[in-house]
Amino acid sequence: MRRLKEWRSEKAKELGWPPYMVFTDKHLMTFISHKINRKEDFGPIKGFGPKKIQRFGEGILGIIQAFLTEEL
């Protein structure tokens, strides 16, 4: 989870946005609890639509997959 927060902070800084605009802590918990492993899995997550999926999906997926692999 720490890696996702760090990644979110880096992206927010690059874009000049507050971190919650990249994704919220609630999104972070949803990503992990639903064990998202492909872009299509983001679809049902409220507030994380096509633009955010396209912009941030690959980066988030990489971190989630690493997290889940370490957890096993």
mmCIF file of N, CA and C in Angstrom:
data_model
loop_
_atom_site.group_PDB
_atom_site.id
_atom_site.type_symbol
_atom_site.label_atom_id
_atom_site.label_comp_id
_atom_site.label_asym_id
_atom_site.label_seq_id
_atom_site.Cartn_x
_atom_site.Cartn_y
_atom_site.Cartn_z
ATOM 1 N N MET A 1 0.821 -1.184 0.000
ATOM 2 C CA MET A 1 0.000 0.000 0.000
ATOM 3 C C MET A 1 0.871 1.256 0.000
ATOM 4 N N ARG A 2 1.984 1.179 0.698
ATOM 5 C CA ARG A 2 2.896 2.323 0.759
ATOM 6 C C ARG A 2 3.372 2.702 -0.644
ATOM 7 N N ARG A 3 3.658 1.677 -1.467
ATOM 8 C CA ARG A 3 4.138 1.956 -2.831
ATOM 9 C C ARG A 3 3.092 2.691 -3.653
ATOM 10 N N LEU A 4 1.829 2.308 -3.492
ATOM 11 C CA LEU A 4 0.772 3.010 -4.233
ATOM 12 C C LEU A 4 0.678 4.468 -3.794
ATOM 13 N N LYS A 5 0.795 4.712 -2.501
ATOM 14 C CA LYS A 5 0.751 6.094 -2.012
ATOM 15 C C LYS A 5 1.940 6.905 -2.527
ATOM 16 N N GLU A 6 3.119 6.284 -2.539
ATOM 17 C CA GLU A 6 4.300 6.979 -3.060
ATOM 18 C C GLU A 6 4.134 7.275 -4.541
ATOM 19 N N TRP A 7 3.645 6.287 -5.292
ATOM 20 C CA TRP A 7 3.422 6.463 -6.730
ATOM 21 C C TRP A 7 2.408 7.584 -6.967
ATOM 22 N N ARG A 8 1.319 7.572 -6.177
ATOM 23 C CA ARG A 8 0.285 8.612 -6.298
ATOM 24 C C ARG A 8 0.879 9.986 -6.036
ATOM 25 N N SER A 9 1.714 10.108 -5.014
ATOM 26 C CA SER A 9 2.338 11.397 -4.692
ATOM 27 C C SER A 9 3.242 11.882 -5.819
ATOM 28 N N GLU A 10 4.008 10.958 -6.407
ATOM 29 C CA GLU A 10 4.878 11.324 -7.530
ATOM 30 C C GLU A 10 4.057 11.822 -8.715
ATOM 31 N N LYS A 11 2.995 11.102 -9.069
ATOM 32 C CA LYS A 11 2.145 11.501 -10.202
ATOM 33 C C LYS A 11 1.490 12.841 -9.925
ATOM 34 N N ALA A 12 0.992 13.009 -8.715
ATOM 35 C CA ALA A 12 0.339 14.270 -8.360
ATOM 36 C C ALA A 12 1.316 15.434 -8.479
ATOM 37 N N LYS A 13 2.535 15.227 -8.022
ATOM 38 C CA LYS A 13 3.544 16.278 -8.105
ATOM 39 C C LYS A 13 3.862 16.613 -9.560
ATOM 40 N N GLU A 14 4.009 15.569 -10.400
ATOM 41 C CA GLU A 14 4.276 15.784 -11.831
ATOM 42 C C GLU A 14 3.174 16.607 -12.485
ATOM 43 N N LEU A 15 1.929 16.350 -12.083
ATOM 44 C CA LEU A 15 0.780 17.008 -12.704
ATOM 45 C C LEU A 15 0.393 18.316 -12.017
ATOM 46 N N GLY A 16 0.964 18.572 -10.844
ATOM 47 C CA GLY A 16 0.587 19.768 -10.093
ATOM 48 C C GLY A 16 -0.791 19.632 -9.475
ATOM 49 N N TRP A 17 -1.168 18.411 -9.164
ATOM 50 C CA TRP A 17 -2.481 18.114 -8.578
ATOM 51 C C TRP A 17 -2.300 17.715 -7.114
ATOM 52 N N PRO A 18 -3.380 17.856 -6.319
ATOM 53 C CA PRO A 18 -3.333 17.234 -4.992
ATOM 54 C C PRO A 18 -3.439 15.708 -5.177
ATOM 55 N N PRO A 19 -2.825 14.928 -4.321
ATOM 56 C CA PRO A 19 -2.816 13.474 -4.494
ATOM 57 C C PRO A 19 -4.195 12.837 -4.651
ATOM 58 N N TYR A 20 -5.212 13.348 -3.946
ATOM 59 C CA TYR A 20 -6.537 12.735 -4.043
ATOM 60 C C TYR A 20 -7.122 12.831 -5.454
ATOM 61 N N MET A 21 -6.610 13.751 -6.268
ATOM 62 C CA MET A 21 -7.105 13.879 -7.647
ATOM 63 C C MET A 21 -6.603 12.729 -8.525
ATOM 64 N N VAL A 22 -5.484 12.115 -8.166
ATOM 65 C CA VAL A 22 -4.985 10.955 -8.900
ATOM 66 C C VAL A 22 -5.862 9.766 -8.522
ATOM 67 N N PHE A 23 -5.923 9.448 -7.245
ATOM 68 C CA PHE A 23 -6.902 8.518 -6.700
ATOM 69 C C PHE A 23 -6.933 8.692 -5.195
ATOM 70 N N THR A 24 -8.078 8.376 -4.606
ATOM 71 C CA THR A 24 -8.267 8.559 -3.172
ATOM 72 C C THR A 24 -7.764 7.344 -2.399
ATOM 73 N N ASP A 25 -7.688 7.486 -1.084
ATOM 74 C CA ASP A 25 -7.330 6.341 -0.250
ATOM 75 C C ASP A 25 -8.377 5.239 -0.373
ATOM 76 N N LYS A 26 -9.629 5.625 -0.556
ATOM 77 C CA LYS A 26 -10.700 4.628 -0.743
ATOM 78 C C LYS A 26 -10.437 3.822 -2.026
ATOM 79 N N HIS A 27 -10.034 4.500 -3.097
ATOM 80 C CA HIS A 27 -9.678 3.795 -4.334
ATOM 81 C C HIS A 27 -8.532 2.831 -4.069
ATOM 82 N N LEU A 28 -7.530 3.305 -3.351
ATOM 83 C CA LEU A 28 -6.362 2.482 -3.055
ATOM 84 C C LEU A 28 -6.782 1.178 -2.378
ATOM 85 N N MET A 29 -7.638 1.272 -1.383
ATOM 86 C CA MET A 29 -8.107 0.076 -0.679
ATOM 87 C C MET A 29 -8.914 -0.826 -1.608
ATOM 88 N N THR A 30 -9.709 -0.227 -2.484
ATOM 89 C CA THR A 30 -10.501 -1.007 -3.437
ATOM 90 C C THR A 30 -9.595 -1.738 -4.416
ATOM 91 N N PHE A 31 -8.568 -1.067 -4.920
ATOM 92 C CA PHE A 31 -7.637 -1.704 -5.855
ATOM 93 C C PHE A 31 -7.051 -2.970 -5.236
ATOM 94 N N ILE A 32 -6.646 -2.866 -3.991
ATOM 95 C CA ILE A 32 -6.002 -3.996 -3.329
ATOM 96 C C ILE A 32 -7.010 -5.076 -2.941
ATOM 97 N N SER A 33 -8.130 -4.674 -2.364
ATOM 98 C CA SER A 33 -9.098 -5.671 -1.902
ATOM 99 C C SER A 33 -9.729 -6.449 -3.051
ATOM 100 N N HIS A 34 -9.881 -5.795 -4.221
ATOM 101 C CA HIS A 34 -10.448 -6.482 -5.376
ATOM 102 C C HIS A 34 -9.382 -7.195 -6.211
ATOM 103 N N LYS A 35 -8.125 -7.055 -5.765
ATOM 104 C CA LYS A 35 -7.003 -7.692 -6.455
ATOM 105 C C LYS A 35 -7.052 -7.456 -7.967
ATOM 106 N N ILE A 36 -7.167 -6.196 -8.302
ATOM 107 C CA ILE A 36 -7.253 -5.792 -9.704
ATOM 108 C C ILE A 36 -5.987 -6.211 -10.432
ATOM 109 N N ASN A 37 -6.160 -6.878 -11.579
ATOM 110 C CA ASN A 37 -4.982 -7.321 -12.318
ATOM 111 C C ASN A 37 -5.050 -7.046 -13.815
ATOM 112 N N ARG A 38 -6.070 -6.283 -14.244
ATOM 113 C CA ARG A 38 -6.138 -5.852 -15.650
ATOM 114 C C ARG A 38 -6.975 -4.580 -15.712
ATOM 115 N N LYS A 39 -6.779 -3.807 -16.757
ATOM 116 C CA LYS A 39 -7.456 -2.509 -16.874
ATOM 117 C C LYS A 39 -8.976 -2.627 -16.789
ATOM 118 N N GLU A 40 -9.518 -3.680 -17.336
ATOM 119 C CA GLU A 40 -10.972 -3.858 -17.337
ATOM 120 C C GLU A 40 -11.541 -3.947 -15.918
ATOM 121 N N ASP A 41 -10.738 -4.366 -14.967
ATOM 122 C CA ASP A 41 -11.193 -4.508 -13.585
ATOM 123 C C ASP A 41 -11.452 -3.158 -12.915
ATOM 124 N N PHE A 42 -10.902 -2.089 -13.457
ATOM 125 C CA PHE A 42 -11.138 -0.762 -12.894
ATOM 126 C C PHE A 42 -12.553 -0.258 -13.195
ATOM 127 N N GLY A 43 -13.179 -0.780 -14.235
ATOM 128 C CA GLY A 43 -14.468 -0.290 -14.720
ATOM 129 C C GLY A 43 -15.523 -0.030 -13.662
ATOM 130 N N PRO A 44 -15.794 -0.976 -12.774
ATOM 131 C CA PRO A 44 -16.863 -0.762 -11.795
ATOM 132 C C PRO A 44 -16.495 0.166 -10.636
ATOM 133 N N ILE A 45 -15.271 0.634 -10.570
ATOM 134 C CA ILE A 45 -14.862 1.472 -9.440
ATOM 135 C C ILE A 45 -15.328 2.909 -9.682
ATOM 136 N N LYS A 46 -16.253 3.342 -8.855
ATOM 137 C CA LYS A 46 -16.827 4.683 -8.985
ATOM 138 C C LYS A 46 -15.749 5.754 -8.834
ATOM 139 N N GLY A 47 -15.739 6.718 -9.745
ATOM 140 C CA GLY A 47 -14.792 7.815 -9.678
ATOM 141 C C GLY A 47 -13.453 7.515 -10.333
ATOM 142 N N PHE A 48 -13.341 6.348 -10.930
ATOM 143 C CA PHE A 48 -12.108 5.984 -11.618
ATOM 144 C C PHE A 48 -12.496 5.540 -13.020
ATOM 145 N N GLY A 49 -12.781 6.537 -13.855
ATOM 146 C CA GLY A 49 -13.320 6.287 -15.184
ATOM 147 C C GLY A 49 -12.269 6.099 -16.261
ATOM 148 N N PRO A 50 -12.726 6.075 -17.517
ATOM 149 C CA PRO A 50 -11.844 5.796 -18.660
ATOM 150 C C PRO A 50 -10.607 6.686 -18.761
ATOM 151 N N LYS A 51 -10.751 7.980 -18.482
ATOM 152 C CA LYS A 51 -9.588 8.877 -18.584
ATOM 153 C C LYS A 51 -8.518 8.523 -17.550
ATOM 154 N N LYS A 52 -8.950 8.280 -16.319
ATOM 155 C CA LYS A 52 -7.983 7.920 -15.275
ATOM 156 C C LYS A 52 -7.404 6.540 -15.533
ATOM 157 N N ILE A 53 -8.224 5.631 -16.018
ATOM 158 C CA ILE A 53 -7.724 4.294 -16.341
ATOM 159 C C ILE A 53 -6.638 4.393 -17.398
ATOM 160 N N GLN A 54 -6.887 5.184 -18.423
ATOM 161 C CA GLN A 54 -5.901 5.331 -19.493
ATOM 162 C C GLN A 54 -4.634 6.018 -18.982
ATOM 163 N N ARG A 55 -4.805 7.036 -18.171
ATOM 164 C CA ARG A 55 -3.661 7.820 -17.706
ATOM 165 C C ARG A 55 -2.842 7.088 -16.638
ATOM 166 N N PHE A 56 -3.514 6.395 -15.710
ATOM 167 C CA PHE A 56 -2.825 5.845 -14.550
ATOM 168 C C PHE A 56 -2.883 4.324 -14.436
ATOM 169 N N GLY A 57 -3.701 3.685 -15.229
ATOM 170 C CA GLY A 57 -3.955 2.251 -15.083
ATOM 171 C C GLY A 57 -2.722 1.373 -15.095
ATOM 172 N N GLU A 58 -1.857 1.547 -16.085
ATOM 173 C CA GLU A 58 -0.675 0.685 -16.202
ATOM 174 C C GLU A 58 0.237 0.800 -14.979
ATOM 175 N N GLY A 59 0.463 2.012 -14.528
ATOM 176 C CA GLY A 59 1.331 2.210 -13.358
ATOM 177 C C GLY A 59 0.754 1.568 -12.113
ATOM 178 N N ILE A 60 -0.540 1.744 -11.911
ATOM 179 C CA ILE A 60 -1.200 1.161 -10.746
ATOM 180 C C ILE A 60 -1.174 -0.359 -10.827
ATOM 181 N N LEU A 61 -1.455 -0.897 -12.003
ATOM 182 C CA LEU A 61 -1.461 -2.351 -12.172
ATOM 183 C C LEU A 61 -0.107 -2.965 -11.829
ATOM 184 N N GLY A 62 0.952 -2.334 -12.266
ATOM 185 C CA GLY A 62 2.288 -2.847 -11.976
ATOM 186 C C GLY A 62 2.552 -2.932 -10.481
ATOM 187 N N ILE A 63 2.150 -1.906 -9.756
ATOM 188 C CA ILE A 63 2.377 -1.881 -8.316
ATOM 189 C C ILE A 63 1.493 -2.907 -7.611
ATOM 190 N N ILE A 64 0.231 -3.004 -8.020
ATOM 191 C CA ILE A 64 -0.683 -3.974 -7.406
ATOM 192 C C ILE A 64 -0.186 -5.396 -7.652
ATOM 193 N N GLN A 65 0.225 -5.679 -8.864
ATOM 194 C CA GLN A 65 0.719 -7.026 -9.178
ATOM 195 C C GLN A 65 1.955 -7.361 -8.349
ATOM 196 N N ALA A 66 2.863 -6.407 -8.170
ATOM 197 C CA ALA A 66 4.049 -6.640 -7.338
ATOM 198 C C ALA A 66 3.621 -6.880 -5.887
ATOM 199 N N PHE A 67 2.667 -6.101 -5.407
ATOM 200 C CA PHE A 67 2.167 -6.239 -4.035
ATOM 201 C C PHE A 67 1.559 -7.619 -3.825
ATOM 202 N N LEU A 68 0.715 -8.036 -4.749
ATOM 203 C CA LEU A 68 0.044 -9.330 -4.624
ATOM 204 C C LEU A 68 1.047 -10.476 -4.715
ATOM 205 N N THR A 69 2.062 -10.332 -5.533
ATOM 206 C CA THR A 69 3.086 -11.371 -5.663
ATOM 207 C C THR A 69 3.865 -11.505 -4.358
ATOM 208 N N GLU A 70 4.210 -10.362 -3.754
ATOM 209 C CA GLU A 70 4.945 -10.377 -2.488
ATOM 210 C C GLU A 70 4.098 -10.970 -1.372
ATOM 211 N N GLU A 71 2.790 -10.710 -1.428
ATOM 212 C CA GLU A 71 1.866 -11.169 -0.395
ATOM 213 C C GLU A 71 1.753 -12.683 -0.384
ATOM 214 N N LEU A 72 1.928 -13.308 -1.546
ATOM 215 C CA LEU A 72 1.817 -14.764 -1.647
ATOM 216 C C LEU A 72 3.021 -15.357 -1.017
#
